[in-house]
CSV table of C-alpha atoms in Angstrom, one decimal:
chain,number,residue,atom,x,y,z
A,1,GLY,CA,-0.1,-0.2,-0.4
A,2,GLN,CA,1.3,3.8,0.0
A,3,ASN,CA,1.3,6.2,3.2
A,4,ILE,CA,1.4,10.1,2.0
A,5,ASP,CA,2.0,12.1,4.8
A,6,GLN,CA,1.9,15.8,5.0
A,7,PRO,CA,0.8,19.1,6.8
A,8,THR,CA,-2.5,20.0,7.1
A,9,GLU,CA,-2.2,23.6,7.3
A,10,MET,CA,0.1,26.2,7.2
A,11,THR,CA,0.4,29.9,6.9
A,12,ALA,CA,2.5,32.9,5.5
A,13,THR,CA,3.1,35.9,4.6
A,14,GLU,CA,2.5,37.6,0.8
A,15,GLY,CA,6.1,38.3,-0.3
A,16,ALA,CA,7.4,35.5,1.4
A,17,ILE,CA,8.8,31.5,1.0
A,18,VAL,CA,7.5,28.8,2.2
A,19,GLN,CA,8.3,25.4,2.0
A,20,ILE,CA,5.9,22.2,1.6
A,21,ASN,CA,6.7,18.5,2.9
A,22,CYS,CA,5.9,15.7,1.7
A,23,THR,CA,6.8,12.2,3.4
A,24,TYR,CA,5.8,9.4,1.6
A,25,GLN,CA,6.2,5.0,1.6
A,26,THR,CA,5.2,3.4,-1.5
A,27,SER,CA,6.0,-0.1,-2.7
A,28,GLY,CA,6.6,0.3,-6.6
A,29,PHE,CA,7.8,4.6,-6.5
A,30,ASN,CA,7.0,5.8,-10.1
A,31,GLY,CA,7.1,9.5,-9.8
A,32,LEU,CA,6.0,11.9,-7.3
A,33,PHE,CA,3.4,15.0,-8.1
A,34,TRP,CA,2.6,18.6,-6.8
A,35,TYR,CA,-1.2,19.7,-7.8
A,36,GLN,CA,-2.6,22.7,-6.9
A,37,GLN,CA,-6.8,23.0,-5.9
A,38,HIS,CA,-8.0,25.8,-4.8
A,39,ALA,CA,-11.9,25.6,-2.8
A,40,GLY,CA,-14.0,23.3,-4.4
A,41,GLU,CA,-12.1,24.0,-7.7
A,42,ALA,CA,-10.3,21.2,-9.9
A,43,PRO,CA,-6.6,20.0,-9.0
A,44,THR,CA,-4.1,21.3,-11.5
A,45,PHE,CA,-0.9,20.0,-12.0
A,46,LEU,CA,2.3,21.4,-10.9
A,47,SER,CA,5.1,20.3,-11.0
A,48,TYR,CA,6.4,16.3,-11.3
A,49,ASN,CA,10.1,14.5,-9.5
A,50,VAL,CA,11.2,11.2,-10.8
A,51,LEU,CA,14.4,11.9,-10.1
A,52,ASP,CA,15.9,13.2,-6.9
A,53,GLY,CA,16.9,16.4,-7.0
A,54,LEU,CA,15.5,19.9,-7.4
A,55,GLU,CA,13.1,20.8,-10.5
A,56,GLU,CA,12.7,24.6,-11.1
A,57,LYS,CA,9.3,26.2,-12.4
A,58,GLY,CA,9.0,29.8,-12.1
A,59,ARG,CA,8.5,30.8,-8.4
A,60,PHE,CA,7.4,26.7,-7.2
A,61,SER,CA,10.2,24.5,-7.0
A,62,SER,CA,9.7,20.6,-6.3
A,63,PHE,CA,12.9,18.6,-5.3
A,64,LEU,CA,12.9,14.9,-3.8
A,65,SER,CA,14.8,12.3,-2.4
A,66,ARG,CA,13.9,8.6,-3.3
A,67,SER,CA,16.5,7.5,-0.5
A,68,LYS,CA,14.5,9.3,2.1
A,69,GLY,CA,11.0,9.5,1.0
A,70,TYR,CA,11.0,12.6,0.8
A,71,SER,CA,10.1,15.7,-1.5
A,72,TYR,CA,8.8,19.6,-1.1
A,73,LEU,CA,6.9,22.0,-3.1
A,74,LEU,CA,8.9,25.4,-2.2
A,75,LEU,CA,7.0,28.7,-2.9
A,76,LYS,CA,8.8,31.8,-3.3
A,77,GLU,CA,7.7,35.4,-3.4
A,78,LEU,CA,4.1,34.0,-2.3
A,79,GLN,CA,1.2,36.1,-3.5
A,80,MET,CA,-2.3,35.9,-1.9
A,81,LYS,CA,-3.3,33.9,-5.3
A,82,ASP,CA,-1.3,31.0,-3.4
A,83,SER,CA,-3.9,30.9,-0.5
A,84,ALA,CA,-4.6,27.1,-2.0
A,85,SER,CA,-4.6,23.0,-1.0
A,86,TYR,CA,-1.5,21.7,-2.3
A,87,LEU,CA,-1.4,17.7,-3.2
A,88,CYS,CA,1.6,15.2,-3.0
A,89,ALA,CA,0.9,12.7,-5.1
A,90,VAL,CA,2.7,9.6,-5.4
A,91,ARG,CA,2.6,7.4,-8.6
A,92,ASP,CA,2.6,4.1,-7.4
A,93,ILE,CA,3.4,0.7,-9.6
A,94,ARG,CA,2.1,-2.4,-10.1
A,95,ARG,CA,5.3,-4.7,-10.9
A,96,THR,CA,3.2,-8.2,-12.2
A,97,THR,CA,1.1,-5.5,-15.0
A,98,GLY,CA,3.4,-2.6,-14.7
A,99,PHE,CA,-0.1,-0.4,-14.4
A,100,GLN,CA,0.0,2.5,-12.7
A,101,LYS,CA,-2.5,4.6,-10.1
A,102,LEU,CA,-1.3,8.8,-8.3
A,103,VAL,CA,-2.4,8.3,-5.1
A,104,PHE,CA,-2.5,11.5,-3.3
A,105,GLY,CA,-2.2,12.6,0.4
A,106,THR,CA,-4.9,14.7,2.5
A,107,GLY,CA,-3.3,18.1,0.9
A,108,THR,CA,-1.6,21.2,3.0
A,109,ARG,CA,-3.7,23.9,3.1
A,110,LEU,CA,-2.0,27.4,2.8
A,111,LEU,CA,-3.5,30.8,3.6
A,112,VAL,CA,-1.5,33.2,2.9
A,113,SER,CA,-1.9,36.7,4.3
A,114,PRO,CA,-1.2,40.5,3.7
B,1,ASP,CA,-10.6,24.1,-19.0
B,2,SER,CA,-9.4,20.6,-18.7
B,3,GLY,CA,-11.2,19.2,-21.8
B,4,VAL,CA,-12.5,16.4,-19.1
B,5,THR,CA,-16.3,17.1,-18.3
B,6,GLN,CA,-18.4,16.2,-16.0
B,7,THR,CA,-22.5,16.1,-15.4
B,8,PRO,CA,-24.2,16.5,-13.2
B,9,LYS,CA,-22.2,19.6,-11.7
B,10,HIS,CA,-24.4,19.4,-8.5
B,11,LEU,CA,-26.6,16.2,-7.6
B,12,ILE,CA,-29.1,16.1,-4.1
B,13,THR,CA,-30.2,13.0,-3.4
B,14,ALA,CA,-31.7,10.8,-0.4
B,15,THR,CA,-30.6,8.5,1.7
B,16,GLY,CA,-31.2,5.2,0.0
B,17,GLN,CA,-31.0,6.4,-3.0
B,18,ARG,CA,-28.7,5.4,-7.1
B,19,VAL,CA,-27.3,8.0,-8.2
B,20,THR,CA,-25.3,7.8,-11.9
B,21,LEU,CA,-21.6,10.2,-12.7
B,22,ARG,CA,-21.0,10.3,-16.4
B,23,CYS,CA,-17.6,11.5,-17.1
B,24,SER,CA,-16.3,12.4,-20.7
B,25,PRO,CA,-11.9,12.5,-20.8
B,26,ARG,CA,-10.4,14.5,-23.2
B,27,SER,CA,-10.0,13.7,-26.7
B,28,GLY,CA,-7.3,11.6,-26.9
B,29,ASP,CA,-7.1,9.8,-23.3
B,30,LEU,CA,-7.3,6.1,-22.6
B,31,SER,CA,-7.1,6.2,-19.4
B,32,VAL,CA,-9.9,7.7,-16.8
B,33,TYR,CA,-10.0,8.0,-12.9
B,34,TRP,CA,-12.6,8.0,-10.2
B,35,TYR,CA,-11.4,10.1,-6.9
B,36,GLN,CA,-13.5,10.8,-3.9
B,37,GLN,CA,-13.2,14.1,-2.2
B,38,SER,CA,-14.5,14.8,1.0
B,39,LEU,CA,-15.0,17.7,3.8
B,40,ASP,CA,-11.5,18.5,4.3
B,41,GLN,CA,-10.6,15.0,3.1
B,42,GLY,CA,-7.8,14.5,0.2
B,43,LEU,CA,-8.6,12.8,-3.2
B,44,GLN,CA,-9.4,9.1,-2.0
B,45,PHE,CA,-8.5,7.1,-5.8
B,46,LEU,CA,-11.6,5.0,-6.4
B,47,ILE,CA,-11.0,3.3,-9.5
B,48,GLN,CA,-9.0,3.8,-13.1
B,49,TYR,CA,-10.2,2.8,-16.2
B,50,TYR,CA,-8.0,2.1,-19.1
B,51,ASN,CA,-9.6,1.9,-23.0
B,52,GLY,CA,-12.4,0.2,-21.9
B,53,GLU,CA,-10.3,-1.8,-19.0
B,54,GLU,CA,-10.2,-1.3,-14.9
B,55,ARG,CA,-6.9,-1.4,-14.8
B,56,ALA,CA,-6.5,-0.2,-10.5
B,57,LYS,CA,-8.5,-0.5,-7.5
B,58,GLY,CA,-8.9,1.9,-4.1
B,59,ASN,CA,-10.9,2.3,-1.7
B,60,ILE,CA,-13.4,1.8,-3.8
B,61,LEU,CA,-17.5,0.5,-2.0
B,62,GLU,CA,-19.4,-2.2,-2.8
B,63,ARG,CA,-21.9,0.0,-3.4
B,64,PHE,CA,-19.9,1.6,-6.1
B,65,SER,CA,-19.1,0.2,-9.6
B,66,ALA,CA,-17.8,1.5,-12.8
B,67,GLN,CA,-17.7,1.0,-16.4
B,68,GLN,CA,-16.0,3.0,-19.0
B,69,PHE,CA,-16.9,2.5,-22.6
B,70,PRO,CA,-16.4,2.7,-26.0
B,71,ASP,CA,-16.0,5.7,-27.0
B,72,LEU,CA,-14.0,6.2,-23.5
B,73,HIS,CA,-16.7,8.1,-21.9
B,74,SER,CA,-17.2,6.6,-17.9
B,75,GLU,CA,-19.9,6.5,-16.0
B,76,LEU,CA,-19.6,6.2,-11.7
B,77,ASN,CA,-22.6,4.4,-10.6
B,78,LEU,CA,-23.5,5.3,-6.8
B,79,SER,CA,-26.5,2.8,-5.6
B,80,SER,CA,-27.7,2.5,-1.5
B,81,LEU,CA,-26.4,6.0,-0.8
B,82,GLU,CA,-25.3,7.0,2.5
B,83,LEU,CA,-24.9,10.2,4.4
B,84,GLY,CA,-21.2,9.8,4.8
B,85,ASP,CA,-21.3,9.3,0.4
B,86,SER,CA,-22.0,13.1,0.1
B,87,ALA,CA,-18.6,14.3,-1.7
B,88,LEU,CA,-17.3,15.7,-4.2
B,89,TYR,CA,-16.1,12.7,-6.9
B,90,PHE,CA,-13.5,13.6,-9.5
B,91,CYS,CA,-12.5,12.1,-13.0
B,92,ALA,CA,-9.9,12.9,-14.7
B,93,SER,CA,-8.0,11.6,-17.6
B,94,SER,CA,-4.8,11.1,-18.8
B,95,PRO,CA,-3.6,9.8,-22.5
B,96,ARG,CA,-1.9,6.4,-20.8
B,97,GLY,CA,-2.0,4.5,-17.7
B,98,ALA,CA,-1.1,7.1,-14.5
B,99,GLY,CA,-0.7,10.4,-16.6
B,100,GLY,CA,2.3,8.7,-19.4
B,101,ASN,CA,5.4,10.3,-19.0
B,102,THR,CA,5.7,13.1,-16.9
B,103,GLY,CA,2.1,11.8,-15.0
B,104,GLU,CA,0.1,14.3,-15.3
B,105,LEU,CA,-4.0,13.7,-14.4
B,106,PHE,CA,-6.5,16.5,-16.5
B,107,PHE,CA,-9.1,16.8,-14.1
B,108,GLY,CA,-13.1,17.5,-14.6
B,109,GLU,CA,-14.6,20.4,-12.7
B,110,GLY,CA,-16.7,17.7,-10.4
B,111,SER,CA,-19.6,16.9,-9.7
B,112,ARG,CA,-20.7,17.4,-6.0
B,113,LEU,CA,-23.4,15.1,-4.6
B,114,THR,CA,-25.1,16.0,-1.5
B,115,VAL,CA,-27.2,13.1,0.4
B,116,LEU,CA,-30.7,14.3,2.5
């Protein structure tokens, strides 16, 4: 099975930097993803890591350490519109069939204040 | 607009009833996923179909069933509904199993089910 942990809620100030951590345990790891979800809306894809290291995309960066089962999402120059839930998701591959599924953590609600 | 269409957007029904949620994936996407999101809960994976066949199953109740049709649209059937089934049900699609090279899933806007 899979186990994904991330903080329930975080707060930060506009213009600041925030790091959202995610730890996971899975038997068939094949990639880690971050999605953003505004309240009542569909999740939208932010980033993808399959190899160790940092992936940077504008104000957002995501880091992965496979040996530690650890990832973080780094948000810089926070804006009010960044207030949302951030979902860590692990792609798990079933070795017997090769088929994969994406399993989500419960998400971290980020509140950005002025 | 992700290109994934879900209907209905909102549904209110009573306990014991049965409902069907419908999903049309993005054009060309073969994989369809169903997720349930209850209030303050994460996305719970229910089931995945690929080109008409079931590929992976999550914590889907026996009262729930799904299928993917030859035209690749999918339906999620929820029966003997209970109060706890009230949730947002999301459908997502991807070109191949779990999003191909990048794993990106494209989510519909969801169907909000309220069971009274």
